[in-house]
Tab-separated table of C-alpha atoms in Angstrom:
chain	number	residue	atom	x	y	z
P	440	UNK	CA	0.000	0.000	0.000
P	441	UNK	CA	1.568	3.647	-0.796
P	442	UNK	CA	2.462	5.006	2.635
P	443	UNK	CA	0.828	8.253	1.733
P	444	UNK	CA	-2.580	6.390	1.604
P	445	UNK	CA	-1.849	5.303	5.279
P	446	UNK	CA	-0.417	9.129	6.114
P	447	UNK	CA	-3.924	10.461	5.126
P	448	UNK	CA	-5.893	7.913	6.939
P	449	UNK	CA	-4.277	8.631	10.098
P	450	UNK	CA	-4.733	12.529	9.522
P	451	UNK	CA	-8.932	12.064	9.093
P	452	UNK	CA	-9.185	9.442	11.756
P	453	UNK	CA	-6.884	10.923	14.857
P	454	UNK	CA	-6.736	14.779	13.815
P	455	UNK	CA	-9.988	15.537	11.512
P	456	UNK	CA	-12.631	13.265	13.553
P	457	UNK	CA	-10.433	12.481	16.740
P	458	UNK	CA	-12.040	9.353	17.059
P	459	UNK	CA	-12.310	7.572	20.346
P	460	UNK	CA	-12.849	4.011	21.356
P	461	UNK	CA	-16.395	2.660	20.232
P	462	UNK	CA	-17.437	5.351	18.277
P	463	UNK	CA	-18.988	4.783	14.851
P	464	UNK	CA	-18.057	6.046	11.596
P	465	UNK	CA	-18.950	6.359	8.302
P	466	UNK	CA	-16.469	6.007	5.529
P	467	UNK	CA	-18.203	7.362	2.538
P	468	UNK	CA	-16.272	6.221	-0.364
P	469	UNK	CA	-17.102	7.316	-3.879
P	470	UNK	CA	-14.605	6.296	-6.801
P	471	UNK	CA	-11.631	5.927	-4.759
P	472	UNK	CA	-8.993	3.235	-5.015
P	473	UNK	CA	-9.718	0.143	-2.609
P	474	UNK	CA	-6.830	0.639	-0.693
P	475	UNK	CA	-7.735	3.850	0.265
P	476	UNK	CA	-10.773	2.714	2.033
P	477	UNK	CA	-8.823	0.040	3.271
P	478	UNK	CA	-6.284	2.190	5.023
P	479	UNK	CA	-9.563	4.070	6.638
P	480	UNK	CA	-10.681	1.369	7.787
P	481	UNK	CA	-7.406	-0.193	9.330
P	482	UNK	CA	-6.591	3.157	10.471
P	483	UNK	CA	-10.197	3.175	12.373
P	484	UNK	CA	-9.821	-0.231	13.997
P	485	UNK	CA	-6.457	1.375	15.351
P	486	UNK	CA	-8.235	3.535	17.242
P	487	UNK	CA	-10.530	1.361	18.569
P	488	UNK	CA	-13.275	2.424	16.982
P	489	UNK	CA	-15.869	0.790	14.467
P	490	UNK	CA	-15.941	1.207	10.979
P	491	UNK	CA	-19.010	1.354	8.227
P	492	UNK	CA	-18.539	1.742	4.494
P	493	UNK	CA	-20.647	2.854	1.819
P	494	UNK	CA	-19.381	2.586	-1.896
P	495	UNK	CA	-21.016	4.471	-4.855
P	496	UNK	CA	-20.160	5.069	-7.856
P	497	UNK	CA	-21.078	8.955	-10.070
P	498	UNK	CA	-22.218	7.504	-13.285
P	499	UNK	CA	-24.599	5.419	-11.409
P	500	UNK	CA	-25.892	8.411	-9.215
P	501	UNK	CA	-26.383	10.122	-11.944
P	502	UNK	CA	-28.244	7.653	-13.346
P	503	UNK	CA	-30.268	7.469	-10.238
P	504	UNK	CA	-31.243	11.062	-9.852
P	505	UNK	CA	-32.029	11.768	-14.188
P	506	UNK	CA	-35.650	11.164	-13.870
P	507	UNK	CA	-35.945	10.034	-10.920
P	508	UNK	CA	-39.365	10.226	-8.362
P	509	UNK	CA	-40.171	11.741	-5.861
P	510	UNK	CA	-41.045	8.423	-3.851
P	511	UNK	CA	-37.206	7.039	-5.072
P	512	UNK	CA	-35.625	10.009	-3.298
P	513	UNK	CA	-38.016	9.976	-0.141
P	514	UNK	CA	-37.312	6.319	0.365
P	515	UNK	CA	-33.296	6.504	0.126
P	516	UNK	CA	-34.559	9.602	2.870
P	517	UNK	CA	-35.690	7.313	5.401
P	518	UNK	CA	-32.502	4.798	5.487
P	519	UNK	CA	-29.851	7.449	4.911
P	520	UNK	CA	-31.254	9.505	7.627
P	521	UNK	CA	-31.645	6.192	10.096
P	522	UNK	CA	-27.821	5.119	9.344
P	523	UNK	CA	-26.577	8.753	9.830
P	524	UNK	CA	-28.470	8.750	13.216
P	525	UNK	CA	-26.585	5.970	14.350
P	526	UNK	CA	-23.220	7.324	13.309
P	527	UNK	CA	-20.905	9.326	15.363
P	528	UNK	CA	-18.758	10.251	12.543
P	529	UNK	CA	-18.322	10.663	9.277
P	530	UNK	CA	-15.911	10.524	6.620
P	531	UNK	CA	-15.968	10.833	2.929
P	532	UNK	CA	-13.492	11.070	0.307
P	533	UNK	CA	-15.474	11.682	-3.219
P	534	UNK	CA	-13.375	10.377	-6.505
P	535	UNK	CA	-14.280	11.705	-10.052
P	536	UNK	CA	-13.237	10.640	-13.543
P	537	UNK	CA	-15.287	13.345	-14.642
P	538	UNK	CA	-15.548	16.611	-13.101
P	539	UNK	CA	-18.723	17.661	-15.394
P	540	UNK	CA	-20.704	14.184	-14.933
P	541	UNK	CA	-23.639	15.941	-13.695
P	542	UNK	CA	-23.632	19.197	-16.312
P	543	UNK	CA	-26.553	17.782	-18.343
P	544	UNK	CA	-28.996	16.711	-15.908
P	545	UNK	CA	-32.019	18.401	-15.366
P	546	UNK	CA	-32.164	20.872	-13.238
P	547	UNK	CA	-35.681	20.353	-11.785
P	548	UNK	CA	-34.433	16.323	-10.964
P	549	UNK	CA	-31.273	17.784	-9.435
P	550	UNK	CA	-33.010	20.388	-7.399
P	551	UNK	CA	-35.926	17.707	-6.143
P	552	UNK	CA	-32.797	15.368	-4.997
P	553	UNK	CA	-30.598	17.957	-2.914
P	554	UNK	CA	-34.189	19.376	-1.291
P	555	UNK	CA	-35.274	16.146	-0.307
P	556	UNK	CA	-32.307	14.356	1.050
P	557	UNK	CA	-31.242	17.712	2.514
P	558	UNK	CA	-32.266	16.218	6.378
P	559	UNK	CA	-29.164	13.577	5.716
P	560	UNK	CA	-26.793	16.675	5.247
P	561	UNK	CA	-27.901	18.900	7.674
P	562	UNK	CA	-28.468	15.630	10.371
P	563	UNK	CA	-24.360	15.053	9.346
P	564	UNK	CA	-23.223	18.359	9.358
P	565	UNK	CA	-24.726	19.313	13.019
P	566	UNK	CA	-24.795	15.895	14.933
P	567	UNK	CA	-21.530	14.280	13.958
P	568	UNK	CA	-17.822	14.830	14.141
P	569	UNK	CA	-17.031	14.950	9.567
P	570	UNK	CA	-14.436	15.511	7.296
P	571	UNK	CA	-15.340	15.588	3.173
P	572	UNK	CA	-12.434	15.734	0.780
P	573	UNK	CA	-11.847	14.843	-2.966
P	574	UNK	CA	-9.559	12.112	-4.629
P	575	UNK	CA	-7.348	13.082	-7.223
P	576	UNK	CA	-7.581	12.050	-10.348
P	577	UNK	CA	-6.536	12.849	-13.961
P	578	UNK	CA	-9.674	14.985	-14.629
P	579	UNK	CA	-8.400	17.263	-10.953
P	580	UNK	CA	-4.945	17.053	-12.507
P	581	UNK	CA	-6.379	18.814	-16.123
P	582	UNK	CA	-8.115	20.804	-14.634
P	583	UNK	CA	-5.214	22.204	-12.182
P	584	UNK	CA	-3.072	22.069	-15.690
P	585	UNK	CA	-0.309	19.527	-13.984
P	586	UNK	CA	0.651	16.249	-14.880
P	587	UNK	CA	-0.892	13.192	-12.682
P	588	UNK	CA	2.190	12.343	-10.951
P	589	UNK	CA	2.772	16.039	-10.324
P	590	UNK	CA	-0.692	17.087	-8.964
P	591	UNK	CA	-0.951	13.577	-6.930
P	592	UNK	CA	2.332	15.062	-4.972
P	593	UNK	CA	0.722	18.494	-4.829
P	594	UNK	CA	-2.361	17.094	-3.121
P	595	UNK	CA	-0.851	14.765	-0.613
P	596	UNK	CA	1.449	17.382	0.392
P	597	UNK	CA	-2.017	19.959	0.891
P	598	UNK	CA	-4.003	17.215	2.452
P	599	UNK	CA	-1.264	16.064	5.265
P	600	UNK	CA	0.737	19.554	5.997
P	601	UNK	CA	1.344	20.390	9.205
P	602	UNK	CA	-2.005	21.833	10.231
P	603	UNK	CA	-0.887	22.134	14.032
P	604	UNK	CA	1.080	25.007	12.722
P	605	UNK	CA	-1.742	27.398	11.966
P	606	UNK	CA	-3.421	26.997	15.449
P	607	UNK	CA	-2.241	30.563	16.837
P	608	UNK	CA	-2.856	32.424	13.722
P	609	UNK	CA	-5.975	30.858	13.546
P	610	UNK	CA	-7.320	31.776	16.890
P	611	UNK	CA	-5.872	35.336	16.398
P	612	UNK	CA	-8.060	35.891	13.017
P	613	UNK	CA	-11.077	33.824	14.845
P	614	UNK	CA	-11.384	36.174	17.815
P	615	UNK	CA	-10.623	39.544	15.556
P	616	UNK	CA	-13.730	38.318	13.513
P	617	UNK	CA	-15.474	37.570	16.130
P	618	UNK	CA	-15.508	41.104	17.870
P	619	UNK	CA	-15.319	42.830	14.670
P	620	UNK	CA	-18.562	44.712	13.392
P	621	UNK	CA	-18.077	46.554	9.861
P	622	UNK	CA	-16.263	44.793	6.776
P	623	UNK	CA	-14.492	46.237	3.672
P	624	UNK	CA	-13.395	44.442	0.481
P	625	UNK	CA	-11.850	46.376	-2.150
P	626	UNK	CA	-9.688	44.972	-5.272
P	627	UNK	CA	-10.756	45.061	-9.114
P	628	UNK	CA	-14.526	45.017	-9.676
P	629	UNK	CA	-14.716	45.000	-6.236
P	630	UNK	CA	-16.647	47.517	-3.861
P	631	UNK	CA	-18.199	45.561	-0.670
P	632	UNK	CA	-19.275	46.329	2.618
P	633	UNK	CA	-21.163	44.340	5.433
P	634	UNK	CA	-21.538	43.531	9.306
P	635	UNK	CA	-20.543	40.564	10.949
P	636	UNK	CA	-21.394	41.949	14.207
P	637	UNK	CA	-22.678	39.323	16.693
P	638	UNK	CA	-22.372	36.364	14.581
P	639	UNK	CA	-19.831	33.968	15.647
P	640	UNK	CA	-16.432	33.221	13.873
P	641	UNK	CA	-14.812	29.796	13.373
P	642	UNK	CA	-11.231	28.583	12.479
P	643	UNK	CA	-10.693	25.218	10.084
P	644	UNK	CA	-7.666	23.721	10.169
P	645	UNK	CA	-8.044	20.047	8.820
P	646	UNK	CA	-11.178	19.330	10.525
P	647	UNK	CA	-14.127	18.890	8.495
P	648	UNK	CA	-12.749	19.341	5.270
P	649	UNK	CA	-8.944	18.408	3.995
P	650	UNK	CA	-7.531	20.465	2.686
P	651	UNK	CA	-7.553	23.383	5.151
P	652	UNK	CA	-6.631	26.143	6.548
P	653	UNK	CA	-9.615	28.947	6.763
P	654	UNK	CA	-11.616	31.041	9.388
P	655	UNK	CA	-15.278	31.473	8.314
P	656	UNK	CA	-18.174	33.965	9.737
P	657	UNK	CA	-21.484	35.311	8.058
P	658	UNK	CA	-22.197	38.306	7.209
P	659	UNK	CA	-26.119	40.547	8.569
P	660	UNK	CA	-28.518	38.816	6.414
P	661	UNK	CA	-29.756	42.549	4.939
P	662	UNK	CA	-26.194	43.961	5.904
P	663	UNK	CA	-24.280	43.275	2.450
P	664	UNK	CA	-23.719	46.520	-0.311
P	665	UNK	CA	-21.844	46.745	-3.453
P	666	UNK	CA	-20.441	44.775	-5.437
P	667	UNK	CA	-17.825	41.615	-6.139
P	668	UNK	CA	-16.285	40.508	-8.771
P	669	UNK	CA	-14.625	36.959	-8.267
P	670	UNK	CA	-11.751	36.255	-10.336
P	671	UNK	CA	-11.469	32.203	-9.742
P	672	UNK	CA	-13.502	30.330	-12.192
P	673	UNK	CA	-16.206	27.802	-9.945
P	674	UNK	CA	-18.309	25.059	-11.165
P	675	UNK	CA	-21.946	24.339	-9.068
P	676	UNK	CA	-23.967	21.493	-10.049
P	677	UNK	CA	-21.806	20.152	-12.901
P	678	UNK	CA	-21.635	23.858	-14.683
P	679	UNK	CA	-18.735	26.065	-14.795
P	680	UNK	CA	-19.134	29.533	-14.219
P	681	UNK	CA	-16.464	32.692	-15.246
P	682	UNK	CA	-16.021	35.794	-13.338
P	683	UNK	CA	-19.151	36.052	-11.857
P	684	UNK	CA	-20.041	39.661	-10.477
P	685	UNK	CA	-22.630	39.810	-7.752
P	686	UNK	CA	-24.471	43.552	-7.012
P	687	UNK	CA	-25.918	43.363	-3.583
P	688	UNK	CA	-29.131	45.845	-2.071
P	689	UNK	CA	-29.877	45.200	1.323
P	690	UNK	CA	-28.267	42.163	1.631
P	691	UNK	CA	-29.640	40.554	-1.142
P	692	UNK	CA	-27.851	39.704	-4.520
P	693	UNK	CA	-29.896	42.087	-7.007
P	694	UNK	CA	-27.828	41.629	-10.483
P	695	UNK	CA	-25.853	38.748	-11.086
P	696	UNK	CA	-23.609	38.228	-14.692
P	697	UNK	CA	-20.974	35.442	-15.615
P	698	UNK	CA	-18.738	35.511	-18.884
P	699	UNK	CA	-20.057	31.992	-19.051
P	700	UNK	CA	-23.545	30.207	-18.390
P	701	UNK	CA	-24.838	33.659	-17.444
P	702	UNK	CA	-28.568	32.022	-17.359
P	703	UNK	CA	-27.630	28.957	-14.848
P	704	UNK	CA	-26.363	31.483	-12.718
P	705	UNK	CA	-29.438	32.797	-12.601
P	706	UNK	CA	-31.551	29.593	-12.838
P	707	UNK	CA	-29.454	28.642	-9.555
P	708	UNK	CA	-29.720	31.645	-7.714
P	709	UNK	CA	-33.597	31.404	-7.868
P	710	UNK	CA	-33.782	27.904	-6.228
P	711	UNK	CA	-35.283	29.788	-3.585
P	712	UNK	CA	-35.475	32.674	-1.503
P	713	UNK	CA	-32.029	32.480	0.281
P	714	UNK	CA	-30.387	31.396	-2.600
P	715	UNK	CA	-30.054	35.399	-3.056
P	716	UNK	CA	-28.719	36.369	0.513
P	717	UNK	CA	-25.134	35.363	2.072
P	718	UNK	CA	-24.597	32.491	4.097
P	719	UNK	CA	-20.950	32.246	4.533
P	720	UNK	CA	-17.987	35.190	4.837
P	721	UNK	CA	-14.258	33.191	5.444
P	722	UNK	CA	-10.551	34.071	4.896
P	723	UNK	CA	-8.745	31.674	3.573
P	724	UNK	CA	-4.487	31.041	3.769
P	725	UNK	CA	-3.414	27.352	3.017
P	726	UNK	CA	0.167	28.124	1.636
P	727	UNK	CA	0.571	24.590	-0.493
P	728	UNK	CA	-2.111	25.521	-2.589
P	729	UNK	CA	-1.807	28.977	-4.970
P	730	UNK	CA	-3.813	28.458	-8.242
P	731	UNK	CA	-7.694	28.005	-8.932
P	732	UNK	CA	-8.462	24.376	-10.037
P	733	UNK	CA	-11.969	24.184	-10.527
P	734	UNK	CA	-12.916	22.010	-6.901
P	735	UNK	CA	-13.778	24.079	-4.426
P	736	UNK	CA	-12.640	22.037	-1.343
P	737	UNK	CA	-9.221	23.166	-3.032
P	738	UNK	CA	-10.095	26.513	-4.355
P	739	UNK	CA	-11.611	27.608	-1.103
P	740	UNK	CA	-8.345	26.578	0.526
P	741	UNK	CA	-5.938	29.414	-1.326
P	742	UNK	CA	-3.479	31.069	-0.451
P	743	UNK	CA	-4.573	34.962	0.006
P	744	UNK	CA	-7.960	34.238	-1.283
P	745	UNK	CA	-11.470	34.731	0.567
P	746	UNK	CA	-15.063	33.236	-0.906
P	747	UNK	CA	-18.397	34.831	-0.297
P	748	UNK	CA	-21.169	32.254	-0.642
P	749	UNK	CA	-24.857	32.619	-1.840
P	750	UNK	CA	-27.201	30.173	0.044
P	751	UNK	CA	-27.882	28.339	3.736
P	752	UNK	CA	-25.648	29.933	6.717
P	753	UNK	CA	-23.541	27.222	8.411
P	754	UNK	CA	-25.423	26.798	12.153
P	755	UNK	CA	-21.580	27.909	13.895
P	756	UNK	CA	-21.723	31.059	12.169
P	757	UNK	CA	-25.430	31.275	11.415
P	758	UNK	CA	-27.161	34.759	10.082
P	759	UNK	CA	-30.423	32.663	9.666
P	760	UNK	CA	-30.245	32.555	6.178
P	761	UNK	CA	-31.602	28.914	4.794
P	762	UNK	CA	-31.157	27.281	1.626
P	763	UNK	CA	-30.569	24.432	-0.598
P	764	UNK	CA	-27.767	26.318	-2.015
P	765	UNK	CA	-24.200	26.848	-0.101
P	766	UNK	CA	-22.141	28.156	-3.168
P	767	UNK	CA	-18.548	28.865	-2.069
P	768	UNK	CA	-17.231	31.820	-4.842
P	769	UNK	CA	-13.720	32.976	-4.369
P	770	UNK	CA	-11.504	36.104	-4.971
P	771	UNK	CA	-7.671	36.226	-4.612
P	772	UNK	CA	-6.153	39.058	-3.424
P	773	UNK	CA	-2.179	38.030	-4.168
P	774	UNK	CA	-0.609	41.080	-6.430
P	775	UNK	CA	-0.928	38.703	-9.495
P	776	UNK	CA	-4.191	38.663	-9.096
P	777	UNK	CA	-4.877	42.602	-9.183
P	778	UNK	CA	-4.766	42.678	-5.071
P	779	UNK	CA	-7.489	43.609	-2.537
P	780	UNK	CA	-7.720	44.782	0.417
P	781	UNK	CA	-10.302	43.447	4.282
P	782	UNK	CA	-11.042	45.788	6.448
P	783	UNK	CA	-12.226	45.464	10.131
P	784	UNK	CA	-13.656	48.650	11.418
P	785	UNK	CA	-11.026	50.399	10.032
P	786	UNK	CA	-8.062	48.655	10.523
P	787	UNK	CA	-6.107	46.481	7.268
P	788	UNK	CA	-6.269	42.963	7.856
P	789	UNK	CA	-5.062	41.491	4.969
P	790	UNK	CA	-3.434	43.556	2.064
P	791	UNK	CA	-2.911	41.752	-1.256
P	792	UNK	CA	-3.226	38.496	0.356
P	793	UNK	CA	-0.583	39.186	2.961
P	794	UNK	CA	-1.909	39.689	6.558
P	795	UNK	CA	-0.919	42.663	8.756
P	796	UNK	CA	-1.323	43.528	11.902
P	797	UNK	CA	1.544	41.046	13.922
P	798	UNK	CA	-0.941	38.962	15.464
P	799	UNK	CA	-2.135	37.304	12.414
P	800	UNK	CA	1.362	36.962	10.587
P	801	UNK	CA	1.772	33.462	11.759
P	802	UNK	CA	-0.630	32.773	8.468
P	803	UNK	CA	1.228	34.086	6.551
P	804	UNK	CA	2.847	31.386	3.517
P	805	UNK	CA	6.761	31.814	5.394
P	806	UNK	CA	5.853	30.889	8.541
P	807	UNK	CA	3.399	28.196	7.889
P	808	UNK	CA	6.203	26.617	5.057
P	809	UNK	CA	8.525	27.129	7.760
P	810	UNK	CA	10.452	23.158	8.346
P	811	UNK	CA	7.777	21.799	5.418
């Protein structure tokens, strides 16, 4: 077995879930190599604790969901959400051989899945300890323009850095956001300003999703003016999207354009009512990973980046916003990427992508690459 397979493993069972004797987990394994979920489950028993798998396949989902009824999708509700109850963890590491498997399925059949089986997310998200992260494959490696071999080096060494090592940073930038009222964003095409006053901040670093390394909040529901241009490309329900430009009113997204699939932006952002009102605000400063790659559990992740999502508020950092949509759009700040500035209440956090004030330099890319 390649050692790396065991390294990863032992990061998602003792640092991401911290798993303790006699607890049960989930290993949600969707085209991923055996050994993989092997190692998981070795790695589990380790620990003491008791393993469950479940094996899928994404030509076969989508095969499931194109057409499928309502009664289909409320039946796979009841068992899902009576085997997530039982679960004290859960971990999933999704494979793809094709990034844009689900582009041509209906929207309507897409939409009636996610709404329905929505109780299994939210049950997983709240109740148990979870970590989600992709596999790579040659479709990830195209799409971050690297060879295989290259981009299977790049992702091991994102997915099993030293996380420990952002732990003061982090807690600097969680408690600054935390007791911080007005935001500014500024940088090419972008204009934005918003309160996080009194909503709660929260640090990642290689717990629920790998890679890491990101403090989130949430904007005032009605709180959000201006305007934001993102400059990383993003694909949402098999479609990819380019720079996307949101125009906010009152908190809500009034005028929306893309350079590409301008009308599924649209189509999307009227899945329902908080589809067009913010649910997530985070900061984002993983140093292994620099470029946009079209995967957002990546592209979330960069270096001197922060995403602004449309949709359902996560309940840490919860403006009461609900949706069916949670659509993660990022901006980089670094100079090559025209800079930005944050503001809290006046004061530069982060200035094109570097941060500033001394408390917060220990995210910065040469101290967290520091011994790596």
């Amino acid at each position: 077995m390649d050692h790396r397979y065991e390294k990863l493993a032992d990061t998602l069972v003792y640092h991401s879930t911290k798993l303790n004797p006699g607890e049960k987990v989930l290993i949600h394994a969707i085209d991923i190599p055996q050994d993989m979920t092997l190692a998981l489950i070795r790695a589990t028993r380790e620990c003491k604790a008791i393993p469950f798998v479940q094996v899928q396949n994404g030509r076969i989902d989508r095969e499931c969901i194109l057409g499928g009824e309502d009664i289909q999708f409320e039946t796979s509700l009841s068992w899902e959400m009576e085997r997530m109850k039982s679960m004290d963890a859960y971990i999933a590491i999704r494979g793809s051989l094709n990034v844009f498997e689900n582009s041509d399925l209906p929207q309507e059949d897409l939409k009636r899945a996610m709404k329905i089986l929505k109780p299994v997310l939210d049950w997983r998200v709240q109740k148990t300890k979870w970590c989600v992260l992709r596999w790579p494959s040659p479709s990830m490696a195209q799409q971050a323009k690297m060879s295989s071999e290259a981009f299977e080096n790049f992702y091991f060494d994102a997915c099993c850095m030293d996380y420990g090592r952002m732990s003061e940073g982090m807690v600097a930038l969680e408690n600054r956001m935390r007791n911080a009222d007005q935001v500014k964003i500024v940088g090419p095409g972008t204009d934005l300003k918003f309160s996080i006053k009194g909503i709660d901040a929260v640090a990642c670093g290689g717990t629920h999703n790998i890679p890491d390394g990101e403090v989130f909040s949430c904007p005032v529901r009605d709180s959000v003016e201006g305007t934001i241009t993102f400059n990383a490309d993003t694909i949402y329900q098999g479609t990819s999207f380019s720079n996307v430009v949101l125009h906010f009113e009152k908190g809500k997204i009034v005028e929306s354009s893309s350079s590409a699939n301008s009308e599924k932006l649209i189509e999307i952002l009227d899945s329902d009512e908080g589809a067009r009102f913010i649910g997530e605000f985070a900061i984002a400063f993983n140093p292994m990973i620099r470029e946009p790659m079209l995967d957002i559990l990546f592209d979330e992740k960069i270096a001197g980046s922060f995403h602004f999502t449309p949709g359902q508020a996560y309940e840490e950092a919860n403006n009461g916003n609900k949706s069916q949509v949670h659509w993660d759009m990022v901006n980089i700040q670094r100079p090559e990427y025209g800079g930005g500035e944050i503001w809290f209440d006046g004061e530069m956090i982060r200035k094109d992508g570097e941060f500033v004030p001394v408390d917060l330099h220990k995210l910065n890319p040469d101290y967290l690459l520091q011994n790596s």
